[in-house]
Tab-separated table of C-alpha atoms in Angstrom:
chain	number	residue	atom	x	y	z
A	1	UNK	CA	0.000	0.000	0.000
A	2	UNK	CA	2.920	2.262	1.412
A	3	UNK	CA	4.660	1.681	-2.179
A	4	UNK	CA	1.654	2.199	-4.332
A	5	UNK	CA	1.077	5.671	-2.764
A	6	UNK	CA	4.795	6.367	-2.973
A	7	UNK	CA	4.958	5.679	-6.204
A	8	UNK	CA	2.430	7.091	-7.682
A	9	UNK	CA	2.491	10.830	-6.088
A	10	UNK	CA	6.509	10.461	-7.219
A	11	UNK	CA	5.433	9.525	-11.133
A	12	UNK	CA	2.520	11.670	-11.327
A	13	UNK	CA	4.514	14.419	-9.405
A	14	UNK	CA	7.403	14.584	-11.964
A	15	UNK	CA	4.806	14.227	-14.803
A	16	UNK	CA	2.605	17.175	-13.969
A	17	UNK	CA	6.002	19.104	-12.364
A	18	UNK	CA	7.273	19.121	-15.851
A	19	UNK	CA	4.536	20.119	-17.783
A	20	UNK	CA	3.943	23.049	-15.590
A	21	UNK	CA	7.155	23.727	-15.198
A	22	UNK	CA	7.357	23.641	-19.158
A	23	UNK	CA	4.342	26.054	-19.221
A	24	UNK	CA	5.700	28.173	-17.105
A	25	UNK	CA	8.884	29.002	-19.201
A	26	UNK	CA	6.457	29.916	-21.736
A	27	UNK	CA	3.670	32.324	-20.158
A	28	UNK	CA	4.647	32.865	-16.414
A	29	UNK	CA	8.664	33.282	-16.112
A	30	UNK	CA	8.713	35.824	-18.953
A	31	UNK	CA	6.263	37.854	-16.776
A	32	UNK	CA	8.455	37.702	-13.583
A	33	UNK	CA	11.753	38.555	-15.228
A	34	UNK	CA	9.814	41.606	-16.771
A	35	UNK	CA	8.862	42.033	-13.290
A	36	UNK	CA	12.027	42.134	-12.045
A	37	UNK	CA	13.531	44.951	-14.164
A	38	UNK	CA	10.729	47.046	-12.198
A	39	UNK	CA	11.833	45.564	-8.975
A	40	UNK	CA	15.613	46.190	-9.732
A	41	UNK	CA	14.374	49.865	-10.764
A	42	UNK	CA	16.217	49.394	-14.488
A	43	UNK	CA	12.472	50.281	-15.444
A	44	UNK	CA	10.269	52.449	-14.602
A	45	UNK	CA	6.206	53.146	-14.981
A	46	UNK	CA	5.690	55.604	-12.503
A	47	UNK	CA	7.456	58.797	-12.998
A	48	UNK	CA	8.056	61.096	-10.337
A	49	UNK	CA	6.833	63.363	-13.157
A	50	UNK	CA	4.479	62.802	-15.979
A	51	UNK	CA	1.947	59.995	-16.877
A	52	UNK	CA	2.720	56.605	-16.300
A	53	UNK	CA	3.297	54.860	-19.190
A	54	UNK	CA	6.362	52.143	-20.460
A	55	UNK	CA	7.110	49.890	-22.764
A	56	UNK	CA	5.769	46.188	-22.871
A	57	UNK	CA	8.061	43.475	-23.702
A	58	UNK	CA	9.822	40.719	-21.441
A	59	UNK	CA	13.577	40.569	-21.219
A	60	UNK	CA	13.742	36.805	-22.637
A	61	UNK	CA	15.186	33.646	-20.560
A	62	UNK	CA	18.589	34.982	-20.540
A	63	UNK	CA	21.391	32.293	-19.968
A	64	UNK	CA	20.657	31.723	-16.334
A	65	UNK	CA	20.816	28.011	-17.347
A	66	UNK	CA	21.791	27.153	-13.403
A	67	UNK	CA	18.630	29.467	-12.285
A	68	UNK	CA	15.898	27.809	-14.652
A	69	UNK	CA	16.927	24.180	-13.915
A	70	UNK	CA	16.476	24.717	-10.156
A	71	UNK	CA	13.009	26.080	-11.099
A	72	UNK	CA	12.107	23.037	-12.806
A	73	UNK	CA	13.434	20.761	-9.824
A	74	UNK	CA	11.335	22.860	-7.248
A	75	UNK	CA	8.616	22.204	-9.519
A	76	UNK	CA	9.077	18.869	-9.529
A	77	UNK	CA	9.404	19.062	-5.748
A	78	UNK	CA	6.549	20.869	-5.178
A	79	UNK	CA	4.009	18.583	-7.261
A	80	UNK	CA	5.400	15.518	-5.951
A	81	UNK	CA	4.838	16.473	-2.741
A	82	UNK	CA	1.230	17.699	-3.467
A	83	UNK	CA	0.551	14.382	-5.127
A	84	UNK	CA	1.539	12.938	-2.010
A	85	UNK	CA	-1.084	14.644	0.156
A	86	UNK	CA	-3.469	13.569	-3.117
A	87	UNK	CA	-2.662	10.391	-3.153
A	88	UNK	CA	-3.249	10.023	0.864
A	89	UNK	CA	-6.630	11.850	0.339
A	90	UNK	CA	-7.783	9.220	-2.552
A	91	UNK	CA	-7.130	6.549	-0.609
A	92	UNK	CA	-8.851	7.567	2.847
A	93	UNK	CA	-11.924	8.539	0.231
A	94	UNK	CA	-11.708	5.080	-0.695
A	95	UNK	CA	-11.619	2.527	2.260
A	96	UNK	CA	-14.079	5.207	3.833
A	97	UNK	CA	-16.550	6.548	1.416
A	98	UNK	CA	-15.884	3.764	-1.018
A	99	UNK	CA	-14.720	6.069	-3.497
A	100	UNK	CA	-13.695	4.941	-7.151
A	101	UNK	CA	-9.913	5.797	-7.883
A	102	UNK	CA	-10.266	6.114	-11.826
A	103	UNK	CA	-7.946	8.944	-13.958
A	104	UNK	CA	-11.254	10.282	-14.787
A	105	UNK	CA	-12.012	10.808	-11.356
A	106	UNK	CA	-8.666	11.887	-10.847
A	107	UNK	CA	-9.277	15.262	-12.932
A	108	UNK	CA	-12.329	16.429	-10.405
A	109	UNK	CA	-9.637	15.606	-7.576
A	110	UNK	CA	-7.215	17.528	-9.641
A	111	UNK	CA	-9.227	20.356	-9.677
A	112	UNK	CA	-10.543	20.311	-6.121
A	113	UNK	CA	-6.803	20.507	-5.286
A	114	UNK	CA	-6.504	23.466	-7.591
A	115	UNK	CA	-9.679	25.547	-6.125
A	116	UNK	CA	-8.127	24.282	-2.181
A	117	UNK	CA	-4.603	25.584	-2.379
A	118	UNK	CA	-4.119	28.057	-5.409
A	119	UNK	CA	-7.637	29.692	-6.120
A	120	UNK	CA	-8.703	29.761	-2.640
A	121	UNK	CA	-5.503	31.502	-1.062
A	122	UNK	CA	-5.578	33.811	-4.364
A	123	UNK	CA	-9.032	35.298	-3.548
A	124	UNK	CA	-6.953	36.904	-0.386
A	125	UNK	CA	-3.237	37.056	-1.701
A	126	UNK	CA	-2.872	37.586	-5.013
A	127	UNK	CA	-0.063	35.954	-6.531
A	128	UNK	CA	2.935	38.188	-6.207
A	129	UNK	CA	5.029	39.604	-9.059
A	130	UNK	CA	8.622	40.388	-7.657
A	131	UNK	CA	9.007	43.273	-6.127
A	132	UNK	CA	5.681	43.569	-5.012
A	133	UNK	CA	5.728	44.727	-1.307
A	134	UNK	CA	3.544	42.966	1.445
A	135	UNK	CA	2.394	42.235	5.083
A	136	UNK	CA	4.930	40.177	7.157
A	137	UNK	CA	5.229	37.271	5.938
A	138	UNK	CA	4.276	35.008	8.972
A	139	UNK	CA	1.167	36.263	9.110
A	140	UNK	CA	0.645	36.364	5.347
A	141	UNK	CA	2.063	32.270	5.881
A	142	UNK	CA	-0.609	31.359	8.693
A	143	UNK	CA	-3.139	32.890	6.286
A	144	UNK	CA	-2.702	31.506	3.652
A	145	UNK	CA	-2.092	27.937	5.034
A	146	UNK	CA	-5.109	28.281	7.148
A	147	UNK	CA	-7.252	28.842	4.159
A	148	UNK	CA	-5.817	26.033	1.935
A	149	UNK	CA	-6.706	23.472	5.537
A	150	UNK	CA	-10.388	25.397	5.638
A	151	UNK	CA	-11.194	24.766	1.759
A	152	UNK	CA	-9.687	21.350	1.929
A	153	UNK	CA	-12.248	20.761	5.467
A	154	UNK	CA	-14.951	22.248	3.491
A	155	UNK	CA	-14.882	21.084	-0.066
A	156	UNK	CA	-14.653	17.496	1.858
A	157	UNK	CA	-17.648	18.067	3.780
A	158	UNK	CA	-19.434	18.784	0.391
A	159	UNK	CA	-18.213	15.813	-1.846
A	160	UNK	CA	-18.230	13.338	1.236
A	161	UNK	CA	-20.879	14.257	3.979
A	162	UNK	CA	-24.658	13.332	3.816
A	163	UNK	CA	-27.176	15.340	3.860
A	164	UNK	CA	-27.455	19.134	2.939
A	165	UNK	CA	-26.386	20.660	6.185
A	166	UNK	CA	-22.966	19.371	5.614
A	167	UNK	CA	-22.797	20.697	2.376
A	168	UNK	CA	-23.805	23.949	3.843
A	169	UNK	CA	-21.341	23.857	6.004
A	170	UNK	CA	-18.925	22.993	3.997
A	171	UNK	CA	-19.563	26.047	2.141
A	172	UNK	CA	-19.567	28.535	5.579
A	173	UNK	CA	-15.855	26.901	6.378
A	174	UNK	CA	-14.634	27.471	2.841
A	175	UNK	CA	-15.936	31.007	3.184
A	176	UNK	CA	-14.617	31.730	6.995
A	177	UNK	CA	-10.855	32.132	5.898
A	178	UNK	CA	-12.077	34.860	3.120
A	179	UNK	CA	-14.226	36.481	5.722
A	180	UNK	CA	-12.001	37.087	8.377
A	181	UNK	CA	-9.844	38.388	5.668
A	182	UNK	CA	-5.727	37.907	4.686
A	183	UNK	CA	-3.246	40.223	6.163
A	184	UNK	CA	-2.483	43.433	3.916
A	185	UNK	CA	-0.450	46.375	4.050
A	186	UNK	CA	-2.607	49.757	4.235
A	187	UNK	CA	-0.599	51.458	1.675
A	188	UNK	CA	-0.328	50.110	-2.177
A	189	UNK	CA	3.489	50.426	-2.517
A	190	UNK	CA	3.259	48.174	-5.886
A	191	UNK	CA	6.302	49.614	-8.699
A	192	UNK	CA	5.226	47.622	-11.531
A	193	UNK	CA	2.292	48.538	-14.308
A	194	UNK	CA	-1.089	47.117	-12.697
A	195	UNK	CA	-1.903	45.456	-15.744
A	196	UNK	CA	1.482	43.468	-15.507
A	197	UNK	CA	0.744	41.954	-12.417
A	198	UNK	CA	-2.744	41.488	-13.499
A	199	UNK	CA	-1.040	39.300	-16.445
A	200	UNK	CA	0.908	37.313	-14.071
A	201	UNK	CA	-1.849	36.915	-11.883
A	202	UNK	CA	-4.073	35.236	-14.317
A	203	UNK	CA	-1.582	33.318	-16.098
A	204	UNK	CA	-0.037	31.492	-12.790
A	205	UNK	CA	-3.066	30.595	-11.950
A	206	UNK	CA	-4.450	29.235	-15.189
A	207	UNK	CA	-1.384	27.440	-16.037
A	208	UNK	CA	-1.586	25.645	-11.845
A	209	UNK	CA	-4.536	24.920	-12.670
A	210	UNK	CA	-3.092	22.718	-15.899
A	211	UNK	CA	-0.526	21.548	-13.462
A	212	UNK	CA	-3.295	20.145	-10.543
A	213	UNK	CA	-5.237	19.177	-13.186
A	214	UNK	CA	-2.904	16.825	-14.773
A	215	UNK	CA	-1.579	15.998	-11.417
A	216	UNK	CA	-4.455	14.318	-10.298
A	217	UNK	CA	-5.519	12.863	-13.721
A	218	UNK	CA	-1.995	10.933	-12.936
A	219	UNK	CA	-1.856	10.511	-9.421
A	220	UNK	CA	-5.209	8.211	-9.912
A	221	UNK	CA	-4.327	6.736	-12.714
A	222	UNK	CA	-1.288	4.950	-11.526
A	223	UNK	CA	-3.036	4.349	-7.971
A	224	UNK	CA	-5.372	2.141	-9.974
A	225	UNK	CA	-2.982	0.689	-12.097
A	226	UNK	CA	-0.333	-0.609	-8.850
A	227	UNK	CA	-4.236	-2.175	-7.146
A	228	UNK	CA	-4.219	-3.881	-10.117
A	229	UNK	CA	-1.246	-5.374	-10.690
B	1	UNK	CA	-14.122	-12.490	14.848
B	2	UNK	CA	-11.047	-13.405	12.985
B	3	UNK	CA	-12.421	-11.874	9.802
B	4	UNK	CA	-13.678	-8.738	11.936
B	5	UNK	CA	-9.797	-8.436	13.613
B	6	UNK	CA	-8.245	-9.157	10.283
B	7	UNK	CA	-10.534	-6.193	8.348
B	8	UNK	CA	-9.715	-3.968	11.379
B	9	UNK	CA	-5.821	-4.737	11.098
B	10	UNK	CA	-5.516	-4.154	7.242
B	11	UNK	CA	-7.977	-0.571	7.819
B	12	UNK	CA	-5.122	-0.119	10.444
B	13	UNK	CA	-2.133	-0.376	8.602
B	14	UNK	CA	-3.612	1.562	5.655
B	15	UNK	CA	-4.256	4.327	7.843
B	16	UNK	CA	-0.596	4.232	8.959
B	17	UNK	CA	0.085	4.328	4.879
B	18	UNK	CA	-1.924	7.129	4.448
B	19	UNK	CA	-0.082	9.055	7.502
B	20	UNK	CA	3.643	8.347	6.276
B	21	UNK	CA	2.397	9.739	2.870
B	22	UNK	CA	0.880	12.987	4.507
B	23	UNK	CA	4.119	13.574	6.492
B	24	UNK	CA	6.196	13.147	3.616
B	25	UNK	CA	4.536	15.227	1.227
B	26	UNK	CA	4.272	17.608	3.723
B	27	UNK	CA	8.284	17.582	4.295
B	28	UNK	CA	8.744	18.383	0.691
B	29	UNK	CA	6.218	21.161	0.151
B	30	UNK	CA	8.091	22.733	3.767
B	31	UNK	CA	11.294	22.468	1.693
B	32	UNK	CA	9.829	23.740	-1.878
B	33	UNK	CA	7.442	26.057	-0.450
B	34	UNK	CA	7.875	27.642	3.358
B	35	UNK	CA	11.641	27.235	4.216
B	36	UNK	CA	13.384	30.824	4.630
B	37	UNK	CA	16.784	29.613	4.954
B	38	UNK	CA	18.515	31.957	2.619
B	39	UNK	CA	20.140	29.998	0.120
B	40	UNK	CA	16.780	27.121	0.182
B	41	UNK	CA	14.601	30.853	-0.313
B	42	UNK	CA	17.022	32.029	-3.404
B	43	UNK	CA	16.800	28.357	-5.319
B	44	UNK	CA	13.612	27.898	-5.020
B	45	UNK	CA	12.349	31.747	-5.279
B	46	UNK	CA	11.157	31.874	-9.389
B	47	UNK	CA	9.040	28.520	-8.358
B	48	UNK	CA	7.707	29.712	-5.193
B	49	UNK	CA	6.520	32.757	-7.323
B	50	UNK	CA	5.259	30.565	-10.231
B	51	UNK	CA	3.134	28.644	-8.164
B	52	UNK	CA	1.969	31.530	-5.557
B	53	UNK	CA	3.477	30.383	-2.121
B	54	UNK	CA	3.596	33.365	0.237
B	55	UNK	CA	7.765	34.457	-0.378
B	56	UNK	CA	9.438	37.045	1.383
């Protein structure tokens, strides 16, 4: 059992690691690296005098060869070890709610995953170009943790508890987190065009949600292929 | 009985599966995700960006 879950979160974790990773050298890295040339102050959109205006265009990979490979191993890191919490979750679902691990199945687990730790946290911290000051970050950390655990609690409660009051509460713990509101600074200190960040914004999150997608599409599919065998 | 002890000891031992998994996946996202040692935080900070993990 120990094995199958091991090595399935580690196959399905490099799978859907490298295809985000891959989509994120197209769509989301050029963003950052533009990003970064406000940061560094090498550009600039608001003028001390004038209107704000500058030119679009990202700076290209570069030949930071060392820089982009640890990017894709984090990646890889990072899914794995989501597909390891996945994995955990599937199988609980299934000796307790008798729960069908198919890769079909997978892609609605994929995409609970998705709405639990990147849309959900989103809704209260936006994804963060460089250079884009904040609240502490403990605080901004305990947040945004306790909101993935809440969603997670809540979106449970509505695919696995009977009867609608679960469901409905399901929905008032998913909401709590979002209520009581993430930590923010009270001044917008942000150097970089809005609509830049807006970019990144929607593009990290579109292209996770590939990533979780595929992930669980994966993660079941080679559950129910180790039962199998 | 035996079949009731032998159901309860494989439920058991999957839940202990289940636990080592969280644990472990949890380790790596620490490492990928939440660690601020300095050099773990500079590796890992285009990544931690791309996929929207709270970072410095």
């Amino acid at each position: 059992m120990t094995k199958n879950l091991l090595s399935s979160a580690v196959f399905a974790g490099l799978i859907a690691g490298l295809i985000a990773a891959l989509l994120q050298f197209v769509f989301v890295i050029p963003l950052l690296l533009e990003g970064e040339l406000y940061e560094s102050g090498s550009r600039l959109h608001f003028h001390a005098d004038g209107t704000p205006q500058s030119d679009r265009g990202a700076p290209g990979l570069g030949g930071e060869w060392g820089r982009h490979l640890v990017t894709i191993g984090f990646n890889l890191v990072t899914y794995t070890g989501y597909g390891l919490l996945m994995v955990a979750a599937m199988g609980l679902a299934r000796d307790h709610r008798g729960t069908a691990i198919t890769a079909q199945n997978g892609i609605i687990w994929g995409l609970a995953g998705f709405i639990a730790v990147q849309l959900a946290p989103a809704v209260g911290l936006p994804p963060e170009l460089p250079g884009t000051p904040a609240a502490e970050l403990a605080p901004r950390q305990v947040w945004w943790i306790g909101t993935i655990l809440a969603t997670m609690v809540g979106l449970a409660l509505i695919a696995f508890g009977r009867g609608m009051v679960m469901h409905l509460l399901g929905l008032i713990v998913i909401l709590a987190p979002q209520l009581i509101g993430a930590p923010h600074l009270d001044t917008f200190w942000g150097v970089a065009p809005p609509e830049l960040s807006a970019e990144f914004v929607t593009q990290s999150l579109g292209f996770a949600a590939v990533g979780w997608v595929t992930l669980g599409y994966f993660c079941a599919f080679f559950m129910a292929q180790g039962e199998d065998s | 009985m035996t079949t009731k002890t032998a159901t309860f000891a494989v439920t058991g031992s999957n839940t202990l599966a289940f636990a080592f998994t969280l644990i472990v996946g949890l380790g790596l996202l620490t490492v990928s995700g939440m660690a601020q040692a300095t050099v773990l935080h500079d590796a890992a900070h285009d990544q931690r960006h791309a996929m929207a993990f709270p970072c410095h």
